[in-house]
XYZ file of C-alpha atoms in Angstrom:
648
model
C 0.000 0.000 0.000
C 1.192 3.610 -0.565
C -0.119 6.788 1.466
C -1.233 9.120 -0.765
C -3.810 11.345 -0.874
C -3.612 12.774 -4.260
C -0.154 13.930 -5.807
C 2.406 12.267 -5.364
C 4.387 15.035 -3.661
C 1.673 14.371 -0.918
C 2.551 10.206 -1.225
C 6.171 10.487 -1.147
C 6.012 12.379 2.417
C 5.442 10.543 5.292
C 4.165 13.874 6.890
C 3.637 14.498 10.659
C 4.074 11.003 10.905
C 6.589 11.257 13.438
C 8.668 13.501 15.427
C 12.248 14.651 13.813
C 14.310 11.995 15.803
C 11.086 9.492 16.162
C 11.324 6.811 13.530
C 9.460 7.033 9.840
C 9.287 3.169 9.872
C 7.235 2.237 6.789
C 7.855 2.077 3.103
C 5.662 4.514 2.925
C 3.516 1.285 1.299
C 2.257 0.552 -1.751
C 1.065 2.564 -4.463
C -1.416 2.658 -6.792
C -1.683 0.669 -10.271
C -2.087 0.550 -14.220
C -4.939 -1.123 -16.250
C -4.270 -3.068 -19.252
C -5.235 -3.735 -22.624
C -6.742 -1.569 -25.508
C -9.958 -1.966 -25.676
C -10.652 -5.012 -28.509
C -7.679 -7.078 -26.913
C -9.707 -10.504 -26.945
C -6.459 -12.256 -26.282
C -6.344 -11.117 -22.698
C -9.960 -10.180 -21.614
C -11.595 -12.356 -20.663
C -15.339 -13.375 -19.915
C -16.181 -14.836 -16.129
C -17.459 -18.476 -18.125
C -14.044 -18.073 -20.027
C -11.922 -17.187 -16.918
C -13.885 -19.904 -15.103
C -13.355 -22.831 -17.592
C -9.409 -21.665 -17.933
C -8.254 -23.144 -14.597
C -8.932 -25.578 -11.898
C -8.626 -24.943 -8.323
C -6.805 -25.615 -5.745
C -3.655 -23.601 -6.681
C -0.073 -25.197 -5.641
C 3.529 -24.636 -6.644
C 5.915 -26.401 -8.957
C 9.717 -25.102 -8.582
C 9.188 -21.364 -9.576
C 6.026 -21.583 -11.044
C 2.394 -21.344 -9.604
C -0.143 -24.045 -11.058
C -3.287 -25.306 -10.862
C -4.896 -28.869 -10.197
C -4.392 -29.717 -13.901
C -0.336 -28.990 -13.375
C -0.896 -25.971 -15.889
C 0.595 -22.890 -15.251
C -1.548 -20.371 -13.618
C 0.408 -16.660 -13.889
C -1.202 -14.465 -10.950
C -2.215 -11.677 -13.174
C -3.388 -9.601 -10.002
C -5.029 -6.774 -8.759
C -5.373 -5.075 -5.074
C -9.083 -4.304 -4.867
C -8.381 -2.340 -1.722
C -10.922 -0.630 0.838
C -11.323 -3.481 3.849
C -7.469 -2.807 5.490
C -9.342 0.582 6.011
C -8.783 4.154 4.532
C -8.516 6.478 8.005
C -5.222 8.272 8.035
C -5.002 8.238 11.464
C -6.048 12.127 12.168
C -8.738 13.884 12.732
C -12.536 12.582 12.148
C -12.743 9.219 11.377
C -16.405 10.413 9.930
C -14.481 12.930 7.423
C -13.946 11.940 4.162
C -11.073 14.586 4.470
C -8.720 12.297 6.750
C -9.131 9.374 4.657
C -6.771 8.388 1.823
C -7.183 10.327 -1.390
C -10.425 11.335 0.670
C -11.945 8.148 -0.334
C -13.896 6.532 2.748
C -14.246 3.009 2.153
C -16.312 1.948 5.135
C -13.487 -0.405 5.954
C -15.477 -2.700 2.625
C -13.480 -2.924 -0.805
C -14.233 0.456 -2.646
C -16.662 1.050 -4.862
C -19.763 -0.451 -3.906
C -21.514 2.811 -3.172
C -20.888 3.736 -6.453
C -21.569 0.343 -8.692
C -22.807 -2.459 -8.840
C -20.505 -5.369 -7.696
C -21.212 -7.496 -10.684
C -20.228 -4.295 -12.952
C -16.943 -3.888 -10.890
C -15.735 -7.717 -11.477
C -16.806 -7.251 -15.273
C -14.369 -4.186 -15.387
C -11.756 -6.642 -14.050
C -12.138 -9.009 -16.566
C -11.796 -6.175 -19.175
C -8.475 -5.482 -17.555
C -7.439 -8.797 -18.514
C -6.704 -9.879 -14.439
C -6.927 -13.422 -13.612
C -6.871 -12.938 -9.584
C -7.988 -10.326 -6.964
C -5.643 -9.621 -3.879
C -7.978 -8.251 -1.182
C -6.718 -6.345 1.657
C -8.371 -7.131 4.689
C -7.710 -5.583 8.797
C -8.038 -8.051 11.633
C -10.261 -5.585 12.403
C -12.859 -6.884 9.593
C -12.701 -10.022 11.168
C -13.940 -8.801 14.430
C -16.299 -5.879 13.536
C -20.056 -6.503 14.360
C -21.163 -3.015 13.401
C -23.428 -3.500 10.121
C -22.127 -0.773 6.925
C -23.981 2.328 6.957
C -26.332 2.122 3.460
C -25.021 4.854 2.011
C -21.085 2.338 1.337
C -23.340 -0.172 -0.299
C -25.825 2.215 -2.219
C -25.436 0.771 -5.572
C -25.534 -2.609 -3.709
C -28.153 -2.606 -1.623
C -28.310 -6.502 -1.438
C -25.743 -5.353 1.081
C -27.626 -3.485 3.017
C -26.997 -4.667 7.096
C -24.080 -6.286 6.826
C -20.793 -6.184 8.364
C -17.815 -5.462 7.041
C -17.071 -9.456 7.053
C -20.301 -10.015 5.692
C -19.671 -7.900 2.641
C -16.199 -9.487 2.189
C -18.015 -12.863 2.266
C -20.306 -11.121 -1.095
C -17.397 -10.136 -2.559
C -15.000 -12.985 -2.081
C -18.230 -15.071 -4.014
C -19.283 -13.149 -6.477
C -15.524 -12.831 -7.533
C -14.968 -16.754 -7.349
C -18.174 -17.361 -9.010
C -16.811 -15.182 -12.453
C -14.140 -17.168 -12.250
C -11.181 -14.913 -10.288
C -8.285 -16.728 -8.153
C -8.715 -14.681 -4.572
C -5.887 -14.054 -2.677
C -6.875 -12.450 0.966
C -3.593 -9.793 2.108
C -3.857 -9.177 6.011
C -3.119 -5.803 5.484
C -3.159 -3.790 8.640
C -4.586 -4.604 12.232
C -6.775 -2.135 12.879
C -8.634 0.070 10.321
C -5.781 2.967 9.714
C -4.232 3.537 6.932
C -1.050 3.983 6.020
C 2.121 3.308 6.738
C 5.482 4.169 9.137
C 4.107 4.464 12.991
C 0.675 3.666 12.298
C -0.080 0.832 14.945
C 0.510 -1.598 12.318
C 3.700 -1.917 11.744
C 4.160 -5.920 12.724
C 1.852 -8.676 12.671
C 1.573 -8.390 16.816
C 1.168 -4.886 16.566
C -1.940 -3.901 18.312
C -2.679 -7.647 19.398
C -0.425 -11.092 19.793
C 0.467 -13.363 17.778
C -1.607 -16.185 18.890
C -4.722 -13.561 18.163
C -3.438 -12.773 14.632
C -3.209 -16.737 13.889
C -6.165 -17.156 15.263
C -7.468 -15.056 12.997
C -6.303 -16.726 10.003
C -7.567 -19.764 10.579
C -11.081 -18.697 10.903
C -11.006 -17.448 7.776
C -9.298 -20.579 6.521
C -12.463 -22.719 8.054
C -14.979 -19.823 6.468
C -13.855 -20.034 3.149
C -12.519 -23.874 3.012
C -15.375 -24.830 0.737
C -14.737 -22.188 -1.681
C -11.369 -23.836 -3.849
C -10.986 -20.221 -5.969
C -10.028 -18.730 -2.734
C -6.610 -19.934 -3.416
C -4.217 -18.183 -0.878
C -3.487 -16.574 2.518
C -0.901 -13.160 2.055
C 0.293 -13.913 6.037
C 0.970 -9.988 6.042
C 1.851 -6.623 4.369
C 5.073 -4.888 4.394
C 6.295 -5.275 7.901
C 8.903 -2.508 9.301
C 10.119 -1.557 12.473
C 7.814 0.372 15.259
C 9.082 3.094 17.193
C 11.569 1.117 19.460
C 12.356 -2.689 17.596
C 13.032 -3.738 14.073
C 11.395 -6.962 12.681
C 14.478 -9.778 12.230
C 14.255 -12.855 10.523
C 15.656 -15.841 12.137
C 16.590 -14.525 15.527
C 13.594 -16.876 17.266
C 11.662 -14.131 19.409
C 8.517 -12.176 19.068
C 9.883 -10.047 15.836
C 11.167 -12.613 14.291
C 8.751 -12.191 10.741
C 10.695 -15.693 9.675
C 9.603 -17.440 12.503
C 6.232 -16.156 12.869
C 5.298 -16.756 9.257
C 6.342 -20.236 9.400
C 4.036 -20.804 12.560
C 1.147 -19.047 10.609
C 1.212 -20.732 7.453
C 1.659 -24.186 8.846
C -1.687 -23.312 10.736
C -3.453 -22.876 7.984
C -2.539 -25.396 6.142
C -3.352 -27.611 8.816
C -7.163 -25.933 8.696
C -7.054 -25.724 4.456
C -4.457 -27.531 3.222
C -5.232 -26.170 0.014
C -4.132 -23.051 0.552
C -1.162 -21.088 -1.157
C 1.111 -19.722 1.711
C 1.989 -16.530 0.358
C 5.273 -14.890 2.434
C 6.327 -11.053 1.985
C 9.810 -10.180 3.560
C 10.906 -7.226 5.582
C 9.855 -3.731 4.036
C 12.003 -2.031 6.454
C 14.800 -1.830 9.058
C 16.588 0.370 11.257
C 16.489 4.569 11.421
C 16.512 5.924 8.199
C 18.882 8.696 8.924
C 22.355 9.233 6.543
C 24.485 8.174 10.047
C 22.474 5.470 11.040
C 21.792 1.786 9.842
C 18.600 1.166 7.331
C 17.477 -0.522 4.513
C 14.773 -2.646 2.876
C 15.942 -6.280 3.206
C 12.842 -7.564 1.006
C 13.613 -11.126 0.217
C 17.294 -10.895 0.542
C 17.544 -13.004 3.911
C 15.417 -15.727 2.240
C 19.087 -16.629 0.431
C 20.348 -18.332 4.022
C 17.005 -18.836 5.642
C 14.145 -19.891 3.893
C 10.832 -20.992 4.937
C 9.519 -24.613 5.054
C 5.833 -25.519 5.053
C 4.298 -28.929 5.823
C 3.059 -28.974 2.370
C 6.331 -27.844 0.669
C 4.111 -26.868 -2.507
C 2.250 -24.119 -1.074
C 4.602 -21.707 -0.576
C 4.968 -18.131 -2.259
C 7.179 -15.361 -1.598
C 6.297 -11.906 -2.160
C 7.596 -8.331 -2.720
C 6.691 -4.563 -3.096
C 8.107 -2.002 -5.297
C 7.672 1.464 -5.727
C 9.301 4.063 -7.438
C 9.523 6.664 -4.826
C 11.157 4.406 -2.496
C 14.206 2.478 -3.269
C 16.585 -0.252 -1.235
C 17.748 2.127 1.221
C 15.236 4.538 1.317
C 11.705 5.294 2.860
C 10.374 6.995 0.129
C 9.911 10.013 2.448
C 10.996 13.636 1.933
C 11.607 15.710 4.757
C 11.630 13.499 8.201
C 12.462 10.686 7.525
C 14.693 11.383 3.921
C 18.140 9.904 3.622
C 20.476 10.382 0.545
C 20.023 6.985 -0.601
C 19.100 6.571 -4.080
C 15.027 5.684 -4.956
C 14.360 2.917 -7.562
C 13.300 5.388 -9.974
C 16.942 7.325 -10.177
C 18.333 4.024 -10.433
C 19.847 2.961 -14.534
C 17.376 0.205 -16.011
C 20.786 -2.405 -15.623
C 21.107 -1.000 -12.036
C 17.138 -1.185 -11.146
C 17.160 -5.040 -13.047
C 20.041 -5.821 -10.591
C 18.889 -4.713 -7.257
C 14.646 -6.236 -8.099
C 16.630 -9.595 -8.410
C 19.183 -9.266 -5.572
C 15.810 -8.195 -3.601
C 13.866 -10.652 -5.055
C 13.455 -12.401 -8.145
C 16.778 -14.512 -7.719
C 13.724 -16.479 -5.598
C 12.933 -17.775 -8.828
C 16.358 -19.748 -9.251
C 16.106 -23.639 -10.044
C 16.571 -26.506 -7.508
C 17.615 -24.516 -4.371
C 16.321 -24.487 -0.965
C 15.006 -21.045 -1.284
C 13.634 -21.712 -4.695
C 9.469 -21.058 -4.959
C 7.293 -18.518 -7.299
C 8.205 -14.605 -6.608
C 4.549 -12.557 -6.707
C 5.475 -8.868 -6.757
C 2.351 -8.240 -5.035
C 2.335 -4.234 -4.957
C 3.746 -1.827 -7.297
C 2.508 1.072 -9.408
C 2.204 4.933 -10.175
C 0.027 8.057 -10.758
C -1.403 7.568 -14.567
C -3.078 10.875 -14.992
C -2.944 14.559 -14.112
C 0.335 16.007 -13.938
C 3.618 13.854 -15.312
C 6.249 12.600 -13.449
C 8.696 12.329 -15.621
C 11.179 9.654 -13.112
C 8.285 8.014 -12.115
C 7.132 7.302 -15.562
C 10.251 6.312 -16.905
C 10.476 3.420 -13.336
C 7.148 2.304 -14.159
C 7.983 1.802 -18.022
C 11.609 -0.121 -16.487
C 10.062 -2.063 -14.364
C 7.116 -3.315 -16.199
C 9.561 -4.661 -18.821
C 11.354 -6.853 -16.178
C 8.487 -8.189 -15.185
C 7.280 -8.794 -18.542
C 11.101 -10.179 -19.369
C 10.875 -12.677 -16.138
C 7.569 -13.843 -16.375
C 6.675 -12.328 -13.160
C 3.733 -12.842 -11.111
C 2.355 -9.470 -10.038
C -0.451 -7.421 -8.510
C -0.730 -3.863 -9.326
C -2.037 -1.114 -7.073
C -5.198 -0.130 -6.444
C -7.637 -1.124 -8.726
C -10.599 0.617 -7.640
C -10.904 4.403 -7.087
C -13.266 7.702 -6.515
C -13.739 10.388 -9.322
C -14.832 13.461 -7.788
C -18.085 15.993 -9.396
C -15.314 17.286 -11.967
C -14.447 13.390 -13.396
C -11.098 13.901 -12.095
C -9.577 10.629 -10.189
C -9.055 11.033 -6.489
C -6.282 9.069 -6.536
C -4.628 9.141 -9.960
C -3.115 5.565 -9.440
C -6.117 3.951 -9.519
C -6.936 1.873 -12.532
C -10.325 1.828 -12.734
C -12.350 4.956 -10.757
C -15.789 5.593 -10.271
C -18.183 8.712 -10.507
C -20.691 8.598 -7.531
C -23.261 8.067 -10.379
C -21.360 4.474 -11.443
C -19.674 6.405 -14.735
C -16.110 4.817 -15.094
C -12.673 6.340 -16.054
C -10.507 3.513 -16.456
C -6.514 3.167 -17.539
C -8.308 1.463 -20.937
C -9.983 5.049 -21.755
C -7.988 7.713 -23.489
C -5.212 10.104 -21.032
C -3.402 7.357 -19.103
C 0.358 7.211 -19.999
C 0.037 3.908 -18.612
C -1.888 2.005 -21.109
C 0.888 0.921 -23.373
C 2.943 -0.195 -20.405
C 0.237 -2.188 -18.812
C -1.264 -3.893 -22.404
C 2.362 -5.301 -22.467
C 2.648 -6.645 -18.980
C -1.049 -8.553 -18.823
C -0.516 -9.643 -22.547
C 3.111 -10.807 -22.608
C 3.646 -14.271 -23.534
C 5.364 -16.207 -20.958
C 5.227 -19.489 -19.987
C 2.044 -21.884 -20.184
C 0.923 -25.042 -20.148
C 1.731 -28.268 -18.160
C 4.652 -27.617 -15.553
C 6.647 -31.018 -14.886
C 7.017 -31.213 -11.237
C 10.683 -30.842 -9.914
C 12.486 -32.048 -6.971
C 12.554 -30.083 -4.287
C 15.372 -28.636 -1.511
C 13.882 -27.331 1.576
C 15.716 -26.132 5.022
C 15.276 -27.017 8.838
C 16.105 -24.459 10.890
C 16.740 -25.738 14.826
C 18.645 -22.560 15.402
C 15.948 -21.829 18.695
C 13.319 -24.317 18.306
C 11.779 -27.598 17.499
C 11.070 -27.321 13.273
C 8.538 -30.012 12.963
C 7.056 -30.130 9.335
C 5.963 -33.449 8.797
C 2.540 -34.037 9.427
C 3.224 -37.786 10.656
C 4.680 -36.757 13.434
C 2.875 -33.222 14.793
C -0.048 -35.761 15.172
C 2.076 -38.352 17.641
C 3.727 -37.290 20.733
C 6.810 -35.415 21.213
C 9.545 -37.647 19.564
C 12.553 -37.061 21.524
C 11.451 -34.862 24.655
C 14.323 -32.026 25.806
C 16.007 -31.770 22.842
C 15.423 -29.722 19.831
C 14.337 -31.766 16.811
C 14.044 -31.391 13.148
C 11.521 -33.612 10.890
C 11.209 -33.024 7.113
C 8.093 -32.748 5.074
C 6.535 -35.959 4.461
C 7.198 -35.735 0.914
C 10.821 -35.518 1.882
C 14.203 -36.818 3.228
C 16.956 -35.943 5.366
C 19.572 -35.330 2.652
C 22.361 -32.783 4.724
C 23.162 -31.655 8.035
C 25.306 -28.406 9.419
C 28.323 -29.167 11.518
C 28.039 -26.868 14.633
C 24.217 -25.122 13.884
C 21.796 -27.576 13.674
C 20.111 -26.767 10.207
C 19.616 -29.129 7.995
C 18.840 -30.050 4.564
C 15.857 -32.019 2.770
C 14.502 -33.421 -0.089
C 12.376 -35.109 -2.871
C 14.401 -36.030 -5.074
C 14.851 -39.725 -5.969
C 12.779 -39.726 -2.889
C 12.145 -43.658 -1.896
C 7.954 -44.447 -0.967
C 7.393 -44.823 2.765
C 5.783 -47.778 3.981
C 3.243 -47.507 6.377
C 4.952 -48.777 9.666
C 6.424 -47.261 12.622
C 9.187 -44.665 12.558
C 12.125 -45.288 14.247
C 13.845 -43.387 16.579
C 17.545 -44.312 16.927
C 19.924 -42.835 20.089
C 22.482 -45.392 20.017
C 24.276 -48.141 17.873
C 22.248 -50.947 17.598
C 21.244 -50.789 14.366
C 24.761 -50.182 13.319
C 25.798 -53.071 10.368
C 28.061 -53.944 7.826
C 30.868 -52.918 9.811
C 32.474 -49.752 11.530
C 32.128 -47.440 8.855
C 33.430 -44.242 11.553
C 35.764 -45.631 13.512
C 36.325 -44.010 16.796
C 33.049 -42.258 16.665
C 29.843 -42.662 18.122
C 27.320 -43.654 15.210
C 23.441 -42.751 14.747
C 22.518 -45.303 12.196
C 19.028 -46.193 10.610
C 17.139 -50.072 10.080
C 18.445 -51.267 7.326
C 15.367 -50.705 4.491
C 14.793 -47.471 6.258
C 16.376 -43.556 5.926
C 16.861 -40.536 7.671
C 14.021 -37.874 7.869
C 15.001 -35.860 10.788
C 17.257 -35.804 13.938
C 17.633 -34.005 17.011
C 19.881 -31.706 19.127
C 20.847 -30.917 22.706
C 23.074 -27.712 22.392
C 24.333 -28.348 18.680
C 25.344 -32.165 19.688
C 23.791 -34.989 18.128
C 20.661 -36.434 20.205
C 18.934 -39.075 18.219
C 18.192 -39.281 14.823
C 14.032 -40.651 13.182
C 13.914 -42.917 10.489
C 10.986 -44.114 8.207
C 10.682 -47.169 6.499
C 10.813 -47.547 2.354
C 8.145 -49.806 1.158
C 11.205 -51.141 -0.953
C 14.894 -52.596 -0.056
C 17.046 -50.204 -0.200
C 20.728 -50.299 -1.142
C 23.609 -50.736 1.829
C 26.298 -49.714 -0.443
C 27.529 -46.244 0.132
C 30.198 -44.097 1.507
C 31.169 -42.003 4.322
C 30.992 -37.987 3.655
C 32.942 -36.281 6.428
C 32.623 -32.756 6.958
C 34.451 -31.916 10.062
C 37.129 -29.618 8.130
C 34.869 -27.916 5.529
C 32.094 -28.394 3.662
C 31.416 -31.457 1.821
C 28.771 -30.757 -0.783
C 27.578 -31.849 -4.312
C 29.275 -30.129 -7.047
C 26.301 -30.097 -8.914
C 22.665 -31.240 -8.166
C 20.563 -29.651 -5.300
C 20.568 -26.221 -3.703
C 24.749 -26.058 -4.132
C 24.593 -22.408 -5.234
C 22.934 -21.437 -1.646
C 24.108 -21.914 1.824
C 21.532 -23.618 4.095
C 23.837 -22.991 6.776
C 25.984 -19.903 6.453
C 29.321 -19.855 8.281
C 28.963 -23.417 9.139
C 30.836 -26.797 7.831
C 27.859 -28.703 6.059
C 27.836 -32.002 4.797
C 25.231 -32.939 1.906
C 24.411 -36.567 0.513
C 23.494 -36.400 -3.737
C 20.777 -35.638 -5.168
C 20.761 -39.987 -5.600
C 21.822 -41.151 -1.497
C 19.752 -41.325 1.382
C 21.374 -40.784 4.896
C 21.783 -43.795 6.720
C 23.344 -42.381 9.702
C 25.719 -39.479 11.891
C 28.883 -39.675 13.105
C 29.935 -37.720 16.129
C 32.754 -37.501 18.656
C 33.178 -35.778 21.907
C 36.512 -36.185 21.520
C 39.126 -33.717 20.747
C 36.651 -30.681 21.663
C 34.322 -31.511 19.105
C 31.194 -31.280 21.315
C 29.084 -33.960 19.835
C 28.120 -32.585 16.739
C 27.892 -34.160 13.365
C 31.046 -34.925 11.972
C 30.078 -37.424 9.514
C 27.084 -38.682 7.147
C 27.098 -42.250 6.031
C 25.567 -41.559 1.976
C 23.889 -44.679 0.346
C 22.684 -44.761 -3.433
C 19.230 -44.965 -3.909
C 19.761 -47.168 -7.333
């Protein structure tokens, strides 16, 4: 999201929102959007029966790419239809049209429906050539029992009386029933709107973080039966509050890494049909020139990646706006550093820094690799001409179009005032209060050509083959249990920390001295359906002593590691499933005590899964069998050693 409230001298200020030496914390979020093709472009409008017939639901993942239950590529060709994170700036009358964004007071309900019909609004999408609808909601929505005054549902008075989750129930089905993918954005906590210090800031800002699951699953059980409600956005463009910066992967209550993983697992446990859609950190530190700051975005995902107990739900997102930039808040004034914005950055410069911040996501066969949704960008496309922000927009809609990029401009839906002019100019479609439409596909928006060639580029379609996967455990603070199998039996090996991999996958690498470790699909054996075995000493140990001198963790034979535990970083016990099939005993010992030991090629060996760290890593074709560890010689128990066997 973006604060704005008409020019964008007003949007790039983050005005009043703080004191000179009190933080401006937010990017000042989002922005507004572009509409797409001339009007006559058949080859990307569509009709709801067309949209409808062009997909089946549910919605998973396949290495970079999203797809649907066919296996066919489904591009998230998105809009924000915003309104329900609310529109109150924070000042003033909430009752005053005045002190909402671009003056446009949304009721806390997706805009527009006091102006037209709902049914008129999603045909307006389809001309627009979208596919999907993200839809910003507050936890406040999902609380509210105050009915909408008539007057935000006038030209919907089937509407009439209900509350603000009531009317996102209307919405969410009248989209889904013309055929759009919905994709619900927790967007804010309470109903204020937008960005830096404005109480919503984290996703326990305002309430905890067992509230703000909570509240996710309930509307995981409310819209379970509906399949086209394909994902859960876990949250929008977290920064730092007044005091604290957001981390990822430091294991307490700000840790967005941690807290995402705990949401989306929840969910998926409730749906497990829903995409698990991750945004990184929009902000960190003070931005003053003599103090740190920046916008990490997705860069931490490189060393620490998230793992989900269906490892095919997972999405990663991103915002980018022209006005702000990797180091700076967008802000002038308070807040303003000398850092460069995206928009002064060289097309090769502003290429290299969206992939560094996001897009490299999108790389084959590595443990971070998973579908990149740029899930916010956009600018003003009418009224006066910024000349910068023009030329950004025109830049960055060609790398999008020249990565095949998943993406959701914003807003979509917008107020013309008496004179026909748009409230807020980056709006693609607005509305007169008598239902007449201005939309980016009528004549005066600079942004036409630039969105006809993002919603109509060719790209990638069809059936996706399904790759093998590469997915991280991360014991640095906790238990990281995501295999089904065993959150539903009792706790495994009590005391210590402990690791399981998806059910899908193995144990296939382990760090040295910081208990991460390293999973996978591929070549993955079938698991029968007996016990799992949890080993803490040698008995199992045949075929000789293949780690002399060492104490030895080793699996049944016809069985294979799938996770392990800790005390400290030392070696605890290590869990074992059974293959429905004999497996091979031939193999060899990878030892990893004096550097890293990994594949030269084959999975996730152009990432680190555990930065700073000796790692060992079986191939792409060995199971683990079993751990070596001394506590001799100050080594301290930990893994020293993998015993590798072939899978063929």
């Amino acid at each position: 999201m973006r604060s704005a409230k008409t020019p964008r001298s007003v949007a790039r200020g983050l005005p009043a929102l703080l004191a000179a030496t009190v933080l401006l914390a937010g990017t000042v979020s989002g922005a507004t959007a572009a509409p797409e093709p001339a009007a006559g472009s058949a080859s990307v409008a569509q009709t709801g029966e067309r949209l409808a017939a062009s997909w089946t639901a549910p919605l998973s993942t396949r290495g970079r790419y999203v797809v649907d239950a066919d296996g066919d590529r489904f591009k998230l060709k998105s809009g924000n239809w915003a309104g329900a994170q609310g529109t109150w700036e924070g000042n003033g009358d909430v009752g005053d049209p005045a002190n909402h964004q671009a003056d446009q007071m949304s009721h806390n309900i997706p805009l527009g429906l006091d102006r037209t019909p709902v049914d008129r609004i999603i045909a307006d999408f389809h001309a627009l050539g979208l596919n999907s609808i993200r839809l910003p909601f507050a936890n406040a929505l999902v609380h509210d029992t105050v009915p909408v005054p008539d007057a935000a549902v006038a030209a919907n008075p089937q509407l009439k009386g209900k509350t603000p989750l009531q009317v996102m129930d209307a919405v969410v089905q009248e989209l889904t029933d013309d055929g759009f993918a919905v994709i619900l954005n927790n967007h804010t906590t309470s109903y204020r709107f937008c960005c830096g210090l404005d109480g919503n800031e984290r996703w326990n800002s305002g309430q905890s973080t067992r509230q703000w699951i909570d509240d996710w699953v309930f509307l995981a059980k409310r819209y379970q039966d509906n399949q086209r409600v394909v994902g859960a956005d876990l949250r929008n463009e977290v920064r730092r509050d007044t005091w604290n910066d957001p981390n990822w992967g430091w294991g307490n209550d700000h840790d967005l890494n941690k807290a995402l993983e705990e949401a989306g697992n929840e969910i998926l446990k409730a749906d497990p049909d829903l995409l698990i859609v991750m945004e990184g950190i929009n902000w960190q530190g003070i931005p003053t020139d003599i103090t740190p700051h920046g916008r990490p975005t997705l860069t931490p995902v490189a060393t620490l990646s998230n793992t989900l107990i269906h490892s095919d739900k997972l999405v990663y997102a991103a915002h980018f706006y022209g006005y702000t930039g990797p180091a700076h808040t967008g802000a002038t004034g308070t807040g303003e550093t000398h850092d460069l914005r995206y928009e002064e950055l060289t097309p090769a410069q502003l290429a290299q820094v969206v992939d560094d911040q996001a897009l490299f996501v999108t790389r084959s066969g590595q443990h971070f690799t998973a579908p990149v949704w740029i899930s916010e960008f956009g600018a003003g496309g009418r009224g006066a001409v910024d000349a910068p922000e023009r030329a950004w927009f025109t830049n960055f809609t060609d790398i999008l179009v020249r990565n095949d990029t998943d993406f959701a401009i914003w807003p979509l839906v917008g107020w013309t005032n008496s004179a026909g002019t748009p409230q807020d100019t980056w709006a693609l479609i607005s509305y007169r209060t008598n239902g007449e439409r201005l939309s980016v596909l009528d004549p005066g928006d600079w942004r036409t050509p630039d969105w006809t060639k993002l919603v109509g580029a060719p790209g990638r379609t069809g059936r996706i083959d399904v790759p093998s996967r590469w997915n991280m455990l991360n014991l640095d603070y906790a238990d990281y249990n995501v295999s089904g199998t065993m959150l539903a039996k009792p706790d495994w090996s009590p005391g210590n920390r402990k690791g399981n991999c998806p059910d899908t996958q193995r144990l296939v690498g382990l760090g040295r001295s910081d208990s991460r470790g390293l999973c996978t699909d591929a070549g993955q054996p079938a698991k029968a359906s007996g016990p799992w075995t949890v080993v803490t000493d040698e008995r199992y140990v045949t075929g000789g002593d293949w780690a002399s001198g060492y104490n030895k963790l080793q699996c049944p034979d016809r069985s294979f590691a799938v996770g392990y535990s800790v005390r400290g970083n030392a070696m605890s016990a290590l869990l074992c499933a059974p293959a429905t099939a004999s497996l091979p005993t031939t193999g060899r010992v990878l030892w990893f005590d004096k550097g890293d030991n990994r594949p030269a090629t084959g999975g996730s060996n152009a990432s680190d899964w555990a930065p700073g760290y000796y790692k060992g890593q079986c191939g792409d074709s060995e199971y683990v069998a079993g751990v070596a560890f001394t506590w001799k010689w100050n080594h301290g128990g930990v893994p020293d050693a993998l015993l590798c066997r072939s899978l063929v």
